[in-house]
Coordinates of C-alpha atoms and ligand atoms in Angstrom, one line a residue:
M114 CA 98.1 92.6 20.3
I115 CA 99.0 96.2 20.6
V116 CA 98.5 98.3 23.7
V117 CA 98.3 102.1 23.7
G118 CA 98.8 103.2 27.3
E119 CA 96.1 105.9 27.9
L120 CA 97.1 107.4 31.3
I121 CA 99.0 110.5 30.2
N122 CA 95.8 112.3 29.1
S123 CA 95.0 115.8 30.3
S124 CA 91.3 114.9 30.6
R125 CA 92.4 113.1 33.7
K126 CA 92.4 115.4 36.7
A127 CA 95.7 114.0 38.1
I128 CA 97.5 114.7 34.7
A129 CA 95.9 118.1 34.2
Q130 CA 97.2 119.0 37.7
A131 CA 100.7 117.6 37.1
I132 CA 100.9 119.6 33.8
A133 CA 99.8 122.8 35.6
Q134 CA 102.4 122.3 38.3
K135 CA 105.1 121.0 35.9
D136 CA 105.3 117.9 38.0
K137 CA 107.8 116.1 35.8
A138 CA 108.5 113.3 38.3
Y139 CA 104.8 112.3 38.4
I140 CA 104.4 112.1 34.6
Q141 CA 107.7 110.3 34.2
T142 CA 106.6 107.7 36.8
I143 CA 103.4 107.1 34.9
A144 CA 105.3 106.8 31.6
R145 CA 107.8 104.3 33.1
N146 CA 105.1 102.2 34.8
Q147 CA 103.1 101.9 31.6
A148 CA 106.2 100.9 29.6
E149 CA 107.1 98.3 32.3
A150 CA 103.5 97.0 32.3
G151 CA 103.8 96.1 28.6
A152 CA 102.3 99.1 26.7
S153 CA 103.5 99.2 23.0
F154 CA 102.8 103.0 22.7
I155 CA 102.3 105.7 25.2
D156 CA 99.5 108.1 24.4
I157 CA 100.3 111.8 25.0
N158 CA 97.4 114.2 25.3
G159 CA 97.9 117.7 26.7
A160 CA 94.8 119.3 25.1
V161 CA 92.8 120.1 28.3
G162 CA 93.5 123.4 30.2
G163 CA 95.1 125.6 27.6
N164 CA 98.7 126.0 26.4
E165 CA 98.4 122.9 24.4
L166 CA 101.4 123.5 22.2
E167 CA 103.7 124.1 25.2
N168 CA 102.1 121.1 27.1
M169 CA 102.7 118.8 24.1
K170 CA 106.3 119.8 23.7
W171 CA 107.0 119.4 27.5
L172 CA 105.2 116.0 27.7
V173 CA 106.9 114.5 24.7
E174 CA 110.3 115.7 25.9
I175 CA 110.0 114.5 29.5
V176 CA 108.4 111.1 28.6
Q177 CA 111.2 110.4 26.1
E178 CA 113.8 111.1 28.9
V179 CA 112.6 108.0 30.7
V180 CA 111.1 105.6 28.2
D181 CA 112.6 104.4 24.9
M182 CA 109.4 103.6 23.2
P183 CA 107.1 105.0 20.5
L184 CA 104.5 107.6 21.4
C185 CA 100.9 108.0 20.3
I186 CA 100.5 111.7 19.7
D187 CA 96.9 112.6 20.6
S188 CA 95.3 116.0 19.8
P189 CA 92.3 117.6 18.1
D190 CA 94.7 120.4 17.0
P191 CA 96.9 119.7 13.9
V192 CA 99.5 122.2 15.1
A193 CA 99.9 120.4 18.4
L194 CA 100.2 117.1 16.6
K195 CA 103.0 118.6 14.4
V196 CA 104.8 119.9 17.5
G197 CA 104.6 116.4 19.1
L198 CA 105.6 114.5 15.9
E199 CA 108.7 116.7 15.3
L200 CA 110.1 115.7 18.7
C201 CA 109.5 112.0 18.5
R202 CA 112.6 109.8 18.4
K203 CA 110.7 106.6 17.4
T204 CA 108.1 106.3 14.6
P205 CA 104.9 107.5 16.4
M206 CA 101.2 106.9 16.0
I207 CA 98.9 109.8 15.3
N208 CA 95.6 109.9 17.2
S209 CA 93.8 110.6 14.9
I210 CA 92.7 111.2 11.3
S211 CA 89.0 110.9 10.2
A212 CA 87.1 111.1 6.9
E213 CA 86.0 114.6 7.7
A214 CA 87.4 116.7 4.9
D215 CA 89.2 119.3 7.0
R216 CA 90.7 116.7 9.3
W217 CA 91.7 114.6 6.4
E218 CA 93.5 117.4 4.6
Q219 CA 95.3 118.6 7.6
I220 CA 96.5 115.2 9.0
L221 CA 97.3 113.1 5.9
P222 CA 100.3 115.2 4.9
M223 CA 101.8 114.6 8.4
V224 CA 101.2 110.8 8.1
Q225 CA 103.1 110.9 4.8
Q226 CA 105.9 113.3 5.9
F227 CA 106.7 111.5 9.2
K228 CA 105.7 108.0 7.9
T229 CA 103.7 107.5 11.1
K230 CA 101.1 104.9 12.1
V231 CA 97.7 106.5 12.2
I232 CA 94.4 105.9 14.0
A233 CA 91.6 106.4 11.5
L234 CA 88.2 107.2 13.2
C235 CA 85.2 105.8 11.4
M236 CA 83.5 109.2 11.2
D237 CA 83.0 111.7 8.4
E238 CA 81.0 114.9 7.8
A239 CA 77.9 113.1 9.0
G240 CA 79.4 113.1 12.5
M241 CA 79.5 110.1 14.9
P242 CA 78.6 106.8 13.2
E243 CA 75.0 105.6 14.1
S244 CA 75.2 102.0 12.9
V245 CA 77.5 99.2 11.7
A246 CA 76.7 100.2 8.1
D247 CA 77.9 103.8 8.8
R248 CA 81.1 102.5 10.2
L249 CA 81.8 100.1 7.3
R250 CA 81.0 102.9 4.8
V251 CA 83.5 105.3 6.4
A252 CA 86.1 102.6 6.9
E253 CA 86.1 101.9 3.2
K254 CA 86.7 105.6 2.5
L255 CA 89.5 105.6 5.0
V256 CA 91.3 102.5 3.9
T257 CA 90.9 103.3 0.2
G258 CA 92.1 106.9 0.7
L259 CA 95.0 106.1 3.0
T260 CA 96.4 103.2 0.8
A261 CA 96.0 105.3 -2.3
A262 CA 98.0 108.0 -0.5
G263 CA 100.8 105.5 0.0
V264 CA 100.1 104.5 3.7
P265 CA 100.9 100.8 4.2
E266 CA 98.0 98.8 5.5
D267 CA 100.1 97.8 8.5
D268 CA 100.2 101.5 9.5
I269 CA 96.4 101.9 9.5
Y270 CA 94.5 101.5 12.8
L271 CA 90.7 101.7 12.2
D272 CA 88.8 102.9 15.2
P273 CA 85.1 102.0 15.1
L274 CA 84.3 104.5 17.8
V275 CA 82.9 102.9 20.9
K276 CA 80.0 104.6 22.6
P277 CA 78.6 104.0 26.1
L278 CA 76.6 100.9 26.7
A279 CA 74.7 102.9 29.3
V280 CA 73.2 105.1 26.5
N281 CA 72.0 102.2 24.4
H282 CA 72.1 98.5 25.1
S283 CA 73.1 97.7 21.5
F284 CA 76.3 99.8 21.5
G285 CA 78.5 96.9 22.5
V286 CA 77.1 94.6 19.8
E287 CA 77.5 97.4 17.1
I288 CA 81.2 97.4 17.8
L289 CA 81.5 93.6 17.9
E290 CA 79.7 93.3 14.6
T291 CA 81.7 96.1 13.0
T292 CA 84.9 94.5 14.1
R293 CA 84.0 91.1 12.7
A294 CA 83.1 92.7 9.3
L295 CA 86.2 94.9 9.2
R296 CA 88.5 92.0 10.0
Q297 CA 87.0 89.9 7.2
K298 CA 87.2 92.7 4.7
Y299 CA 90.6 94.1 5.7
P300 CA 92.7 91.2 7.0
N301 CA 95.9 93.3 7.1
V302 CA 94.6 96.5 8.7
H303 CA 94.7 97.0 12.5
I304 CA 91.5 97.6 14.4
I305 CA 91.7 99.6 17.6
S306 CA 89.4 100.9 20.3
G307 CA 89.4 102.9 23.4
L308 CA 87.9 100.4 25.8
S309 CA 86.8 102.6 28.6
N310 CA 84.1 104.4 26.5
V311 CA 81.9 101.3 26.7
S312 CA 81.6 101.4 30.5
Y313 CA 81.0 105.1 30.9
G314 CA 78.1 105.7 33.4
L315 CA 78.0 102.1 34.7
P316 CA 79.3 100.6 37.9
E317 CA 82.5 98.4 38.0
R318 CA 83.8 99.9 34.8
K319 CA 87.0 97.8 34.8
L320 CA 85.0 94.7 34.8
L321 CA 83.1 95.7 31.6
N322 CA 86.3 97.0 30.0
R323 CA 88.0 93.7 30.5
I324 CA 85.1 91.7 29.1
F325 CA 84.8 94.0 26.2
M326 CA 88.5 93.5 25.4
I327 CA 88.1 89.8 25.3
M328 CA 84.9 89.8 23.2
S329 CA 86.3 92.3 20.7
A330 CA 89.6 90.4 20.5
A331 CA 87.6 87.3 19.6
M332 CA 86.1 89.3 16.7
G333 CA 89.5 90.4 15.4
M334 CA 90.3 93.6 17.2
D335 CA 94.1 93.7 17.7
A336 CA 94.9 97.0 19.3
F337 CA 93.5 98.6 22.5
I338 CA 93.7 102.0 24.1
L339 CA 93.6 101.1 27.8
D340 CA 95.1 101.4 31.3
P341 CA 98.1 99.0 31.2
L342 CA 98.5 99.4 35.0
D343 CA 95.4 97.2 35.3
Q344 CA 97.3 93.9 35.7
T345 CA 94.2 91.9 35.3
I346 CA 93.4 93.3 31.8
M347 CA 97.0 92.8 30.7
S348 CA 96.9 89.2 31.9
L349 CA 93.6 88.6 30.1
L350 CA 95.1 90.1 27.0
A351 CA 98.1 87.8 27.1
G352 CA 95.8 84.8 27.6
S353 CA 93.4 86.0 24.8
R354 CA 96.3 86.3 22.4
A355 CA 97.4 82.7 23.2
L356 CA 93.9 81.4 22.9
A357 CA 93.4 83.2 19.6
G358 CA 96.4 81.2 18.2
Q359 CA 98.8 84.2 18.1
D360 CA 101.3 83.0 20.6
E361 CA 103.3 80.0 19.3
Y362 CA 103.8 77.3 22.0
C363 CA 102.2 79.9 24.4
M364 CA 105.8 81.2 24.8
D365 CA 104.9 84.8 25.5
Y366 CA 102.2 83.7 27.9
I367 CA 104.6 81.5 29.8
A368 CA 107.4 84.1 29.8
G369 CA 104.9 86.7 31.1
F370 CA 103.9 84.3 33.9
R371 CA 107.6 83.7 34.8
A372 CA 108.3 87.4 34.8
G373 CA 105.4 87.8 37.4
K374 CA 103.3 89.8 34.9
I375 CA 100.5 87.4 34.4
K376 CA 98.1 86.6 37.3
A377 CA 94.6 85.2 37.6
Ligands
LIG1529 N1 89.7 106.3 20.5 C1 90.8 107.1 20.2 N2 91.3 107.9 21.1 C2 90.8 108.0 22.4 C3 89.6 107.2 22.7 C4 89.1 106.4 21.7 N3 91.3 108.9 23.3 C5 90.6 109.1 24.5 C6 89.9 107.9 25.0 N4 89.1 107.3 24.0 C7 90.9 106.9 25.5 N5 91.8 107.5 26.6 C8 91.4 107.6 27.9 C9 92.2 108.2 28.8 C10 91.9 108.2 30.1 C11 90.7 107.7 30.6 C12 89.9 107.1 29.7 C13 90.2 107.0 28.3 C14 90.4 107.8 32.0 N6 89.1 108.1 32.4 C15 88.6 108.0 33.7 C16 87.1 108.2 33.6 O1 86.6 108.4 32.5 O2 86.4 108.1 34.6 C17 89.3 108.9 34.7 C18 89.1 110.3 34.7 C19 90.1 111.0 35.7 O3 91.0 110.3 36.2 O4 89.9 112.2 36.0 O5 91.2 107.5 32.9 O6 88.1 105.7 22.0 N7 91.3 107.0 19.0

């Protein structure tokens, strides 16, 4: 299972404030804590509040001063993505490409040039997907187009685009069914989601995020954008991986327990 640590995101008030005040120590502590907690990638988003190019450059530089791990460069602006990618020391992930023509044309060359991993959103000109069928149709365009462009399947992370359960009680099931179908059709492509979208507008969000992680992992999702400082979700993830047959002799589960990282 792959974890993208979501906490360095300028849509969060504490991060927007730390960026505005150039509070390097605060950002670096969050980066270190996410790495220590077991994140595989650290998401970097400096899009909110203006000066995105400068923010991206600063965030990528100061995070790499303290953690030796790959970043997930997250921006709606292709220029900001490029600024981030050029500074990355380890092969990064791009968040994100989609099947919208503009986005596709701007992002694909960067995926090829920097040989990155890439999150591919299941949306096209028609906008946000409205059904399982929409997502599967767009996923087919994405996987076919990316592989034809020379992107290895192992570098593709399909994102079915989770919507809030509070808006429609079927939005959880839509993602679970999409994940099951995608996993069957593309056994070698990664499937990723931002978990917290599902719980938006509901109480005890962490509870729903945790349950959704387990249910989607059972359907074949193998990558998650989440808060790795939630020790419970990280413990559940390690257990889910073992129970899904992906942890031989439960060695990682046991090692995680011995290291004090896995708790009920
Ligand atoms: N897919 C992809 N990228 C994504 C998402 C996705 N990026 C954004 C988001 N979804 C995942 N990232 C975050 C980052 C931070 C928070 C949630 C998701 C977060 N939110 C709190 C809230 O919403 O209440 C706190 C806000 C605050 O602290 O001010 O922490 O699905 N590809």
